[in-house]
Coordinates of N, CA, C and O in Angstrom, one line a residue:
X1 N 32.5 103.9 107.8 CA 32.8 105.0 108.6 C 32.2 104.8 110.0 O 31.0 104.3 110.0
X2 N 33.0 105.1 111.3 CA 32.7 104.9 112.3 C 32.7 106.4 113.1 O 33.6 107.2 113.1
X3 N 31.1 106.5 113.7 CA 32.0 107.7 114.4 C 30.6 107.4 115.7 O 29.5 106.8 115.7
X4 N 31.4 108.2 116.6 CA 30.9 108.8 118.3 C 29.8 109.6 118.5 O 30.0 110.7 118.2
X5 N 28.6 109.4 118.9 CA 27.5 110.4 118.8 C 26.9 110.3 120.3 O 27.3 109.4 121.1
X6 N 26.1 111.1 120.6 CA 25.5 110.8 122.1 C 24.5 109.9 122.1 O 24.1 109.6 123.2
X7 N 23.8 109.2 121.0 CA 22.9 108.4 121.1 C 23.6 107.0 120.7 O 22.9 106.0 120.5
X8 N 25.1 106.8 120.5 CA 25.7 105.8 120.3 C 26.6 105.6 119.5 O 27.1 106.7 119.3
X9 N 27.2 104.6 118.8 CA 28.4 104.4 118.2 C 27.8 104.4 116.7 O 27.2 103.3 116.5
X10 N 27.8 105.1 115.8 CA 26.9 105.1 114.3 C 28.3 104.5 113.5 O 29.4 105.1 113.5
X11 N 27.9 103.0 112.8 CA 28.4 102.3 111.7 C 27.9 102.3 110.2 O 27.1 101.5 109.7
X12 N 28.4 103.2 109.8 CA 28.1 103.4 108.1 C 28.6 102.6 107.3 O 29.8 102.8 107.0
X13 N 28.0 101.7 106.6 CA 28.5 100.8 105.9 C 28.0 101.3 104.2 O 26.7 101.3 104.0
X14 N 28.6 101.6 103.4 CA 28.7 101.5 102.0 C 29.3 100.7 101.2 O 30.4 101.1 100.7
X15 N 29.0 99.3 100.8 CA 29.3 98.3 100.3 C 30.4 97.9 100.6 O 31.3 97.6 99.8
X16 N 30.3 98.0 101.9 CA 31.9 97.9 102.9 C 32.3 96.8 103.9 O 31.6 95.8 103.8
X17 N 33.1 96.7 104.8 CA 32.9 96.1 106.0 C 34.0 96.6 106.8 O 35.1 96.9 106.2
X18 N 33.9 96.7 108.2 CA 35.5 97.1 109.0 C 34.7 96.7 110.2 O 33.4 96.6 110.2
X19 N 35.5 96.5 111.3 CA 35.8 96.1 112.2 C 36.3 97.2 113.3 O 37.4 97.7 113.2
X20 N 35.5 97.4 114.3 CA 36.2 97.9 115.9 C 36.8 96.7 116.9 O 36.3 95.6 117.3
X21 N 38.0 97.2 117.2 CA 38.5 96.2 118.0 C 39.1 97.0 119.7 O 40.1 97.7 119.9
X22 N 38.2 96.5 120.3 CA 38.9 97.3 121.8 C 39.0 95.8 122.7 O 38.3 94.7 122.8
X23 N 40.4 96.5 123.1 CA 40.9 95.5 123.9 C 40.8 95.8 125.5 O 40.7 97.0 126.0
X24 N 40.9 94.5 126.1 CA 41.1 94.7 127.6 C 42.0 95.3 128.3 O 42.9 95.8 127.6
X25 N 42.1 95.7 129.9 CA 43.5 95.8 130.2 C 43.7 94.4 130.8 O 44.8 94.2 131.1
X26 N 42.7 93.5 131.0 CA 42.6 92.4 131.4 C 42.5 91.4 131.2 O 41.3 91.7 131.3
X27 N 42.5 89.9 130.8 CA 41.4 89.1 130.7 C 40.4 89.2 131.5 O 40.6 89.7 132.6
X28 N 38.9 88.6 131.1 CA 37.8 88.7 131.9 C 36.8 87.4 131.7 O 36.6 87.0 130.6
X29 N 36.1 86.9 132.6 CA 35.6 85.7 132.4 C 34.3 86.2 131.9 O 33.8 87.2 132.5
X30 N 33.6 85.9 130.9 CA 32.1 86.5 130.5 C 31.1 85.4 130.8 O 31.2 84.2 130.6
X31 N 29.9 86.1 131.2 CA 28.9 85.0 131.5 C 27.2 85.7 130.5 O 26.2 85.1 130.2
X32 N 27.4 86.6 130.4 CA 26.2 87.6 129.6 C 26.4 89.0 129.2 O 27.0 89.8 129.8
X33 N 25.8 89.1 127.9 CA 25.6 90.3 127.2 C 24.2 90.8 127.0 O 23.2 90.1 127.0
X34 N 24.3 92.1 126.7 CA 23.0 92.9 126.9 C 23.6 93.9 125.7 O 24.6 94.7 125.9
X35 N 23.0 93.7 124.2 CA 22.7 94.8 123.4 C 21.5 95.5 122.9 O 20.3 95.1 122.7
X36 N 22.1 96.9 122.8 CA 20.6 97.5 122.4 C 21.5 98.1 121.1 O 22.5 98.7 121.1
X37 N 20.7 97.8 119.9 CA 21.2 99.0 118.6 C 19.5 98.7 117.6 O 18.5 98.1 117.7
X38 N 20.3 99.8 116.6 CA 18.9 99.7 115.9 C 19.5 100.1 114.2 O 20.7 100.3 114.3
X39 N 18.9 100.2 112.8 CA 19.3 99.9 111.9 C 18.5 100.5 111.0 O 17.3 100.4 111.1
X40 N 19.2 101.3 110.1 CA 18.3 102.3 109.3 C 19.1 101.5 108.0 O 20.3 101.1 108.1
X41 N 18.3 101.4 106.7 CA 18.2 100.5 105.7 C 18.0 98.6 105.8 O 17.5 97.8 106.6
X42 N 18.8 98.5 104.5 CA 18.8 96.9 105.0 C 20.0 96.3 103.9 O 20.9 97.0 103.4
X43 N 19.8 95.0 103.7 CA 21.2 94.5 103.2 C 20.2 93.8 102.5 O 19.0 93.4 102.7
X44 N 21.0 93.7 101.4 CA 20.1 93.5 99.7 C 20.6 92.1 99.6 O 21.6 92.1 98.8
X45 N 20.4 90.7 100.2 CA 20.3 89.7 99.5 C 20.1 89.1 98.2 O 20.9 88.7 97.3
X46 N 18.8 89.3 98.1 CA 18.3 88.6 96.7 C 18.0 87.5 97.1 O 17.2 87.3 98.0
X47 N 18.7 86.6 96.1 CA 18.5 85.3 96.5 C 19.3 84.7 97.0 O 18.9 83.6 97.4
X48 N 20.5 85.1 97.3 CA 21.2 84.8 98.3 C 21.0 84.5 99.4 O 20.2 85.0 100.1
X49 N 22.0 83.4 99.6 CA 21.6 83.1 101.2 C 22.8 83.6 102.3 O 24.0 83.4 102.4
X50 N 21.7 84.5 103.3 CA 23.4 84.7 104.3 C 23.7 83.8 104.3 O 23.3 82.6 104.1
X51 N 25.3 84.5 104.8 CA 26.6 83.3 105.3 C 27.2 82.8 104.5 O 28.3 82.4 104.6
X52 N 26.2 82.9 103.0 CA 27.0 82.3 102.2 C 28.1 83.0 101.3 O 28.2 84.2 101.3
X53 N 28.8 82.5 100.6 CA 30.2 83.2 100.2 C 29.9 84.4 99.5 O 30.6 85.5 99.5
X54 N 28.7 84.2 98.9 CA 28.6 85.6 98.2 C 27.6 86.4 98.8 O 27.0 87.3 98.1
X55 N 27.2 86.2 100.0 CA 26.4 87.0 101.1 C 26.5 86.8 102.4 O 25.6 86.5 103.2
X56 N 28.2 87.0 102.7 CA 28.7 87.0 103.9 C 28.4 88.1 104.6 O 29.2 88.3 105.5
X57 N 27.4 89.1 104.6 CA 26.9 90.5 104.9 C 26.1 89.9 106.0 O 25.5 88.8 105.9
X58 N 26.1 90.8 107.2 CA 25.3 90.7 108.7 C 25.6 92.0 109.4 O 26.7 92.4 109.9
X59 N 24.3 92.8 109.6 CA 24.3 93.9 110.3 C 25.4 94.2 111.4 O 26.2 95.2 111.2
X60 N 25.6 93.3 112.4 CA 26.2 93.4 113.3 C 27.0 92.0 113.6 O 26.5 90.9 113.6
X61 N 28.4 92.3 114.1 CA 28.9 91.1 114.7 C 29.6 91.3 115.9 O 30.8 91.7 115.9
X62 N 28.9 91.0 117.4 CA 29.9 91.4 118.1 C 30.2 89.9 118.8 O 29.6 89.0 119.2
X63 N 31.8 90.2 118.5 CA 32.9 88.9 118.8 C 33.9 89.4 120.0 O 34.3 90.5 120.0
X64 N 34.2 88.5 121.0 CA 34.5 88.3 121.8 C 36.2 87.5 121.6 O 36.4 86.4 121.3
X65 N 37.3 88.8 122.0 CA 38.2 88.2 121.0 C 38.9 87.3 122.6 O 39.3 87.7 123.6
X66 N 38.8 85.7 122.1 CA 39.4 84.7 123.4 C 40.5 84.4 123.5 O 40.9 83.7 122.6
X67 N 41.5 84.8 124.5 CA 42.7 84.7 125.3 C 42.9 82.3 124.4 O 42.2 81.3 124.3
X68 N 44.2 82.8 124.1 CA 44.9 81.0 123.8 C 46.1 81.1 123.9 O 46.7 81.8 124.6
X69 N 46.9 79.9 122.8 CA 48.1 79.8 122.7 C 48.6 80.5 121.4 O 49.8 80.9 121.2
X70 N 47.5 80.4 120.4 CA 48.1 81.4 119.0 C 48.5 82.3 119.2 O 48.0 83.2 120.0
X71 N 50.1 82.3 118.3 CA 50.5 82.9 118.1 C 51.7 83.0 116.9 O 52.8 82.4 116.9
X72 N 51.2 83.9 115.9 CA 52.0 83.9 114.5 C 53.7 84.0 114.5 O 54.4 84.4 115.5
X73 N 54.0 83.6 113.7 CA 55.6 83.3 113.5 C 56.0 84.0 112.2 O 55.3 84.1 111.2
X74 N 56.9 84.4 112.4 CA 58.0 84.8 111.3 C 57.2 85.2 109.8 O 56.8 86.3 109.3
X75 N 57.2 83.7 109.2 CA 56.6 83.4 107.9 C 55.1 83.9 107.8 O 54.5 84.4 106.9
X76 N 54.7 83.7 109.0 CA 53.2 83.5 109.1 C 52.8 85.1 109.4 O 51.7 85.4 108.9
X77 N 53.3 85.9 110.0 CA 53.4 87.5 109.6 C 53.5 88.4 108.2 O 53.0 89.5 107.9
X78 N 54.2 87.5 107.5 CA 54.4 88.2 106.5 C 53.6 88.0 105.5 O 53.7 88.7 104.4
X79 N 52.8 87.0 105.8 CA 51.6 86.7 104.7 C 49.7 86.7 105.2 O 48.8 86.4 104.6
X80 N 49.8 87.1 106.4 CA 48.5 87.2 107.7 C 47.7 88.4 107.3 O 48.4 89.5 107.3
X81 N 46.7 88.6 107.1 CA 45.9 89.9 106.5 C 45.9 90.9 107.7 O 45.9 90.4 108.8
X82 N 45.9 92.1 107.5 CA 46.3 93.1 108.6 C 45.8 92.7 109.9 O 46.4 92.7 111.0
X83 N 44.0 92.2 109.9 CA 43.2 92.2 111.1 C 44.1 91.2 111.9 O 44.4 91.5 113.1
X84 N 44.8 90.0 111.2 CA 45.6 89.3 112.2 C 45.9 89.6 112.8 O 45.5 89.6 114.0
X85 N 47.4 90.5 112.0 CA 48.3 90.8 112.6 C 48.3 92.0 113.9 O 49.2 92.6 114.5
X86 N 47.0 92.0 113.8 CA 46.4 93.3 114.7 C 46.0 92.2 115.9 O 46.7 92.2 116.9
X87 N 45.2 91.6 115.8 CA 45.1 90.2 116.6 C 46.1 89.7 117.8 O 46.1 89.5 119.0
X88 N 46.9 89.4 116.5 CA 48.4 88.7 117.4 C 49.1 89.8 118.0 O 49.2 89.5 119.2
X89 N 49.6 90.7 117.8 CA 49.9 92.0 118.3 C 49.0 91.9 120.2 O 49.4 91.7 121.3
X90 N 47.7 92.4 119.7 CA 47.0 92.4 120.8 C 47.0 91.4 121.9 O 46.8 91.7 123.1
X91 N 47.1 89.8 121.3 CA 46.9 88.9 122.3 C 48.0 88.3 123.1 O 48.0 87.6 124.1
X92 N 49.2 88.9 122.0 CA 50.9 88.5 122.8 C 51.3 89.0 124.0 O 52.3 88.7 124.5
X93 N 50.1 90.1 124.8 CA 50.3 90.2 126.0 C 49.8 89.6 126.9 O 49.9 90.0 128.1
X94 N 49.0 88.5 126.7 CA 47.9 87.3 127.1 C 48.4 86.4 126.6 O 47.7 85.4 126.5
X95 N 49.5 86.2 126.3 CA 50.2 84.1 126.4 C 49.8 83.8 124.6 O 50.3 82.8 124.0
X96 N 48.7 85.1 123.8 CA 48.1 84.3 122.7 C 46.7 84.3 122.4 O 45.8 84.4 123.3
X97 N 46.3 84.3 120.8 CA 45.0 84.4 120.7 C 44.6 82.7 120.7 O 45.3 81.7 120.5
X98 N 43.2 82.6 120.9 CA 42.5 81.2 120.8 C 41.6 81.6 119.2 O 41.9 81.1 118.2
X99 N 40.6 82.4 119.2 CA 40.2 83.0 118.1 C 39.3 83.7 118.8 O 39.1 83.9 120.0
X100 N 38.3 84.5 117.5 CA 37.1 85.4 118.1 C 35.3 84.6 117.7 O 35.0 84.1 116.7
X101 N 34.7 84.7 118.8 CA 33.6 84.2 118.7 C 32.7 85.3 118.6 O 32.6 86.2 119.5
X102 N 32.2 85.2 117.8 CA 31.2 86.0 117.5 C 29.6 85.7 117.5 O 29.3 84.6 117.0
X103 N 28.8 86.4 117.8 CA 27.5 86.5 117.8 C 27.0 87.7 116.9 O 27.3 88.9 116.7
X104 N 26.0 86.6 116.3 CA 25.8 87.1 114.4 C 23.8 88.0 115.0 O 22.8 87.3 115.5
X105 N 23.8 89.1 114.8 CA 22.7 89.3 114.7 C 22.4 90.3 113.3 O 22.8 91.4 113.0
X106 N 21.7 89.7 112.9 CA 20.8 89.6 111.4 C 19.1 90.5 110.9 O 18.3 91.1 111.7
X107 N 19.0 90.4 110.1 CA 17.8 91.0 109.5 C 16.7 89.5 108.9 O 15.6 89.4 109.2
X108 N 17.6 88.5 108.0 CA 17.3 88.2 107.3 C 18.0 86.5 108.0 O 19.1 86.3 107.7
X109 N 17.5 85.8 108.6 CA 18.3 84.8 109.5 C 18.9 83.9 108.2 O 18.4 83.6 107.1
X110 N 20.2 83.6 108.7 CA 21.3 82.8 107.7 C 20.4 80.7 107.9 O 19.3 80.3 108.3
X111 N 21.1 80.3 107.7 CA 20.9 79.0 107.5 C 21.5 77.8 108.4 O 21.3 76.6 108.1
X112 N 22.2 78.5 109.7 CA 23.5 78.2 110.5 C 22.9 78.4 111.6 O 22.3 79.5 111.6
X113 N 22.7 77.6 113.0 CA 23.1 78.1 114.1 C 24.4 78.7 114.9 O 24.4 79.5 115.8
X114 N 25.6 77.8 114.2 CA 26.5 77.9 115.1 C 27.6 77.2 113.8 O 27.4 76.0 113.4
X115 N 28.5 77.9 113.3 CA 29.8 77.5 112.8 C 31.1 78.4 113.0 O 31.4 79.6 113.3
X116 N 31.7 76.9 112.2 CA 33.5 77.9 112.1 C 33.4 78.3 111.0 O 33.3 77.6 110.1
X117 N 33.6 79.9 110.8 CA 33.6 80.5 109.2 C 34.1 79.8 108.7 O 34.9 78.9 109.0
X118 N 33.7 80.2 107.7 CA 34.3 79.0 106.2 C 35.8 79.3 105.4 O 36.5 78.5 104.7
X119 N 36.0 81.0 105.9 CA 37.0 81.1 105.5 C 37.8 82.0 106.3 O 38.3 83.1 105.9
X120 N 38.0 81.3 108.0 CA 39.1 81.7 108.9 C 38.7 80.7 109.8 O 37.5 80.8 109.9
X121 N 39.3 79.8 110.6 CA 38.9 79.4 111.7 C 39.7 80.3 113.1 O 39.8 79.9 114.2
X122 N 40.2 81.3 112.7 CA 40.3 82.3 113.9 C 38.8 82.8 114.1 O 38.7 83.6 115.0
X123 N 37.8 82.3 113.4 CA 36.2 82.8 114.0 C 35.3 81.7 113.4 O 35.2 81.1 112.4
X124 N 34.6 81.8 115.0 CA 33.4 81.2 115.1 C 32.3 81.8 115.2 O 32.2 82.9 115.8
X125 N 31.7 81.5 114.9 CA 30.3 82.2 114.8 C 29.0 82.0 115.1 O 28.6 81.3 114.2
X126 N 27.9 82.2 116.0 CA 26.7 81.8 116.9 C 25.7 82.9 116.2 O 26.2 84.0 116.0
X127 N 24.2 82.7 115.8 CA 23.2 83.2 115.7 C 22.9 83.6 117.0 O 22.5 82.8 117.8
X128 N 23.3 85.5 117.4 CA 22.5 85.7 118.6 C 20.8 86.1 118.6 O 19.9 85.8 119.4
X129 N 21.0 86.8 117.3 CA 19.3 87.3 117.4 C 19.1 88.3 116.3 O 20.0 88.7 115.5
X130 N 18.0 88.5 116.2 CA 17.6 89.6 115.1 C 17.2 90.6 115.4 O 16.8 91.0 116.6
X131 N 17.4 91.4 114.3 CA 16.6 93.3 114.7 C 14.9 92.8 114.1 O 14.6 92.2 113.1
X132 N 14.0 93.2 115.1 CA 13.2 93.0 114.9 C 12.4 94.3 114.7 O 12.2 94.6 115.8
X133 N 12.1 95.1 114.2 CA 10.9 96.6 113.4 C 12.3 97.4 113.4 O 12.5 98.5 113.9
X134 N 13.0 96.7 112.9 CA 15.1 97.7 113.0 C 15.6 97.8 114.1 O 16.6 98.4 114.4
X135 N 14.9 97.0 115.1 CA 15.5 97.4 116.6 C 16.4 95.7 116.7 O 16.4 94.7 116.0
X136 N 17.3 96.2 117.9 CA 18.0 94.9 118.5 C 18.0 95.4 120.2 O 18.5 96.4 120.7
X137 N 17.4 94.3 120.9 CA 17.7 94.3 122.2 C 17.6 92.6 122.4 O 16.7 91.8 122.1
X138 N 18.6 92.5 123.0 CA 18.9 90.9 123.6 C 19.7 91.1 124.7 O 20.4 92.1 125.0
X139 N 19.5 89.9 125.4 CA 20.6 89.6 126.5 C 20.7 88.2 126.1 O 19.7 87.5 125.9
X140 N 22.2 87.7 126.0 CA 22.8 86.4 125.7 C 23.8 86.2 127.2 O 24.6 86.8 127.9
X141 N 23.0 84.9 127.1 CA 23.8 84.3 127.7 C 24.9 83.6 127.4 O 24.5 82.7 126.6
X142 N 26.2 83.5 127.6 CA 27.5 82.8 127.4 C 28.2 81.5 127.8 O 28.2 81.5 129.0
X143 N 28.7 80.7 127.4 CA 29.0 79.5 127.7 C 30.5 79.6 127.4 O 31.2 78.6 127.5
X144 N 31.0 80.6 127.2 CA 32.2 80.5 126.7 C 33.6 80.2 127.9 O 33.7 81.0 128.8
X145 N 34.5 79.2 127.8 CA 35.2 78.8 128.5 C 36.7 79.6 128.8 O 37.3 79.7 129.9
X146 N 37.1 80.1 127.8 CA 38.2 80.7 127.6 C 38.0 82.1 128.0 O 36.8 82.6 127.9
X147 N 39.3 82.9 128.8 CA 38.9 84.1 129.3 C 38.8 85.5 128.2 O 39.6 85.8 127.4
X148 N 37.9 85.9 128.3 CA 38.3 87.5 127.1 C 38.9 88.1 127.0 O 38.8 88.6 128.0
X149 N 40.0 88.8 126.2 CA 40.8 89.7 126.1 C 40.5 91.0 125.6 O 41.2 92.0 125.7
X150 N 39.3 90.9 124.8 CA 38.6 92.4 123.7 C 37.6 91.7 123.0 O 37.5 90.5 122.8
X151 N 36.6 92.9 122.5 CA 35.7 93.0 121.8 C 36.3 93.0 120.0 O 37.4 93.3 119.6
X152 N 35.5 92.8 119.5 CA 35.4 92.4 117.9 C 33.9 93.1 117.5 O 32.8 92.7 117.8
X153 N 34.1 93.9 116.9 CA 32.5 94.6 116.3 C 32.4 94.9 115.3 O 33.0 95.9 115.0
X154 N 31.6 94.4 114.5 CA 31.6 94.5 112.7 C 30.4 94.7 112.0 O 29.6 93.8 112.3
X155 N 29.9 95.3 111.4 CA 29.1 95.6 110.2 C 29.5 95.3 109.0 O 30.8 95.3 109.0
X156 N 28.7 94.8 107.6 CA 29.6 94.9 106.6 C 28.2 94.4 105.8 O 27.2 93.7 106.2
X157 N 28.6 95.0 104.6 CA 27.9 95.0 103.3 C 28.7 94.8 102.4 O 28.2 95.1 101.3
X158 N 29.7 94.4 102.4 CA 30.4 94.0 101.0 C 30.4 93.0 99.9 O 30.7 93.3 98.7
X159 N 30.0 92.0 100.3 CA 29.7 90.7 99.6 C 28.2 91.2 98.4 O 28.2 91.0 97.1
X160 N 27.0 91.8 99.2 CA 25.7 92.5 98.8 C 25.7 93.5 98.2 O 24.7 93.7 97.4
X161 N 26.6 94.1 98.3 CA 27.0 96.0 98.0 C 25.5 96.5 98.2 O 24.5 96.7 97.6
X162 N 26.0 96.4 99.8 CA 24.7 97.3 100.3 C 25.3 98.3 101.3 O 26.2 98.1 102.1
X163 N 24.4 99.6 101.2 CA 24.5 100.4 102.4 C 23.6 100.6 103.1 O 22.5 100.3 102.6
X164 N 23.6 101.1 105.0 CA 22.7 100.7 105.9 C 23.6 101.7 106.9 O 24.7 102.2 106.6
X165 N 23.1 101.8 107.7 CA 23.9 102.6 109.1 C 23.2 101.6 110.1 O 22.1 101.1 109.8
X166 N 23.9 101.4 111.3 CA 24.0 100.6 112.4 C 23.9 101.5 113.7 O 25.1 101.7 114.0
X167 N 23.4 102.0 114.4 CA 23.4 102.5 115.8 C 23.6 101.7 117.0 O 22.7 101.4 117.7
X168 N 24.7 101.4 117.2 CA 24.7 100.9 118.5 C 24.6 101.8 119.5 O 25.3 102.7 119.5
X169 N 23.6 101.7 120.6 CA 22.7 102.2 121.7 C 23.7 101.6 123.1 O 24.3 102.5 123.7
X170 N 23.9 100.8 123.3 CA 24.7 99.9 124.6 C 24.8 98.3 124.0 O 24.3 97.4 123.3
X171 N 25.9 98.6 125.0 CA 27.0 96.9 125.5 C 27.3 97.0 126.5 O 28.3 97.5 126.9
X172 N 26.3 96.4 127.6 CA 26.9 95.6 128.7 C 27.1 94.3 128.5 O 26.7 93.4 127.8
X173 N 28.1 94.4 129.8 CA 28.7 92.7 129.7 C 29.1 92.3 130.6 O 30.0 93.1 131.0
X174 N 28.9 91.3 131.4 CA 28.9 90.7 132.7 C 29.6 89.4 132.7 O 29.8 88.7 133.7

C-alpha cells in the first residue's frame, strides 16, 4: 500500500512488493541524487543472503527508468509481465526503453556491488547505500550515459515475507 502524507510518500509492504513509476514529460540527463527516507521494522533474512533468489527483498529501490531502442513486438506483448508492458507503453514516446537502473539501498548489505538481475536484464542494479539507525540520507553521484525518461521505486518483502513501512522524506535530482 502506497499512500501521500505530509511527512512523505509511506510504503507499506506486507510480504509484498510493488513498484511507483512516474514518468517524464521529458528525457533528462542525470548527474546526482539526494535521498532522505527512513524505515520502521526490518526484513527477516535469516540466513539468507540478499539478492539472492530467495531473498530478493531490499527496503528501497530507486531506478532510473533509461530512454533506448527497446521495444516489444506483437508476440512479446502477449507474454511480458504487466510492469513491462507498462514500461514499453511509457518509453514508446522516447524511440524505446534501454532498461531501469536501479540503486539498491539496504538494511542488511547484499553480496553484489553492481549487477544485472538475475532474472530480467531490463534491470541493473548498483548498491547505493544503507539506512543506517533506520535513517537513509545519501547523495549519489551518477555516471549514467543514457538520458532518463522516469523514476522506478520499489519496496518489497516478498521473497522474506516480511512487513516494514518505508517513509520516503525527499528526491532530488540534478
Amino acid at each position: 500500500t502506497v499512500k501521500q502524507a505530509q511527512d512523505g510518500l509511506h510504503i507499506f509492504v506486507n510480504n509484498s512488493s510493488s513498484a511507483q513509476v512516474y514518468k517524464f514529460e521529458k528525457p533528462i540527463s542525470l548527474k546526482e541524487v539526494k535521498i532522505k527516507a527512513h524505515i520502521k521494522g526490518e526484513i527477516k533474512y535469516g540466513l539468507k543472503i540478499p539478492g539472492s533468489k530467495q531473498a530478493d527483498d531490499f527496503p528501497l529501490r530507486l531506478g532510473f527508468i533509461l530512454k533506448g531502442k527497446n521495444k516489444l513486438n506483437f508476440f512479446q506483448k502477449a507474454i511480458a509481465p504487466d510492469w513491462l508492458i507498462e514500461l514499453n507503453s511509457m518509453s514508446s514516446k522516447f524511440g524505446g526503453l534501454d532498461k531501469v537502473y536501479s540503486l539498491i539501498f539496504y538494511t542488511t548489505k547484499p553480496n553484489f556491488k553492481k549487477r544485472e538481475h538475475p532474472f530480467s536484464s531490463y534491470f541493473f542494479e548498483q548498491v547505493g547505500g544503507s539506512f543506517k539507525n533506520s535513517k537513509l540520507d545519501e547523495i549519489y553521484k551518477l555516471s549514467i550515459k543514457n538520458e532518463v525518461i522516469g523514476l522506478w521505486l520499489s519496496s518489497d518483502g516478498d521473497d522474506t515475507n516480511s512487513s516494514f513501512e518505508v517513509i520516503v522524506e525527499s528526491i532530488d535530482i540534478n
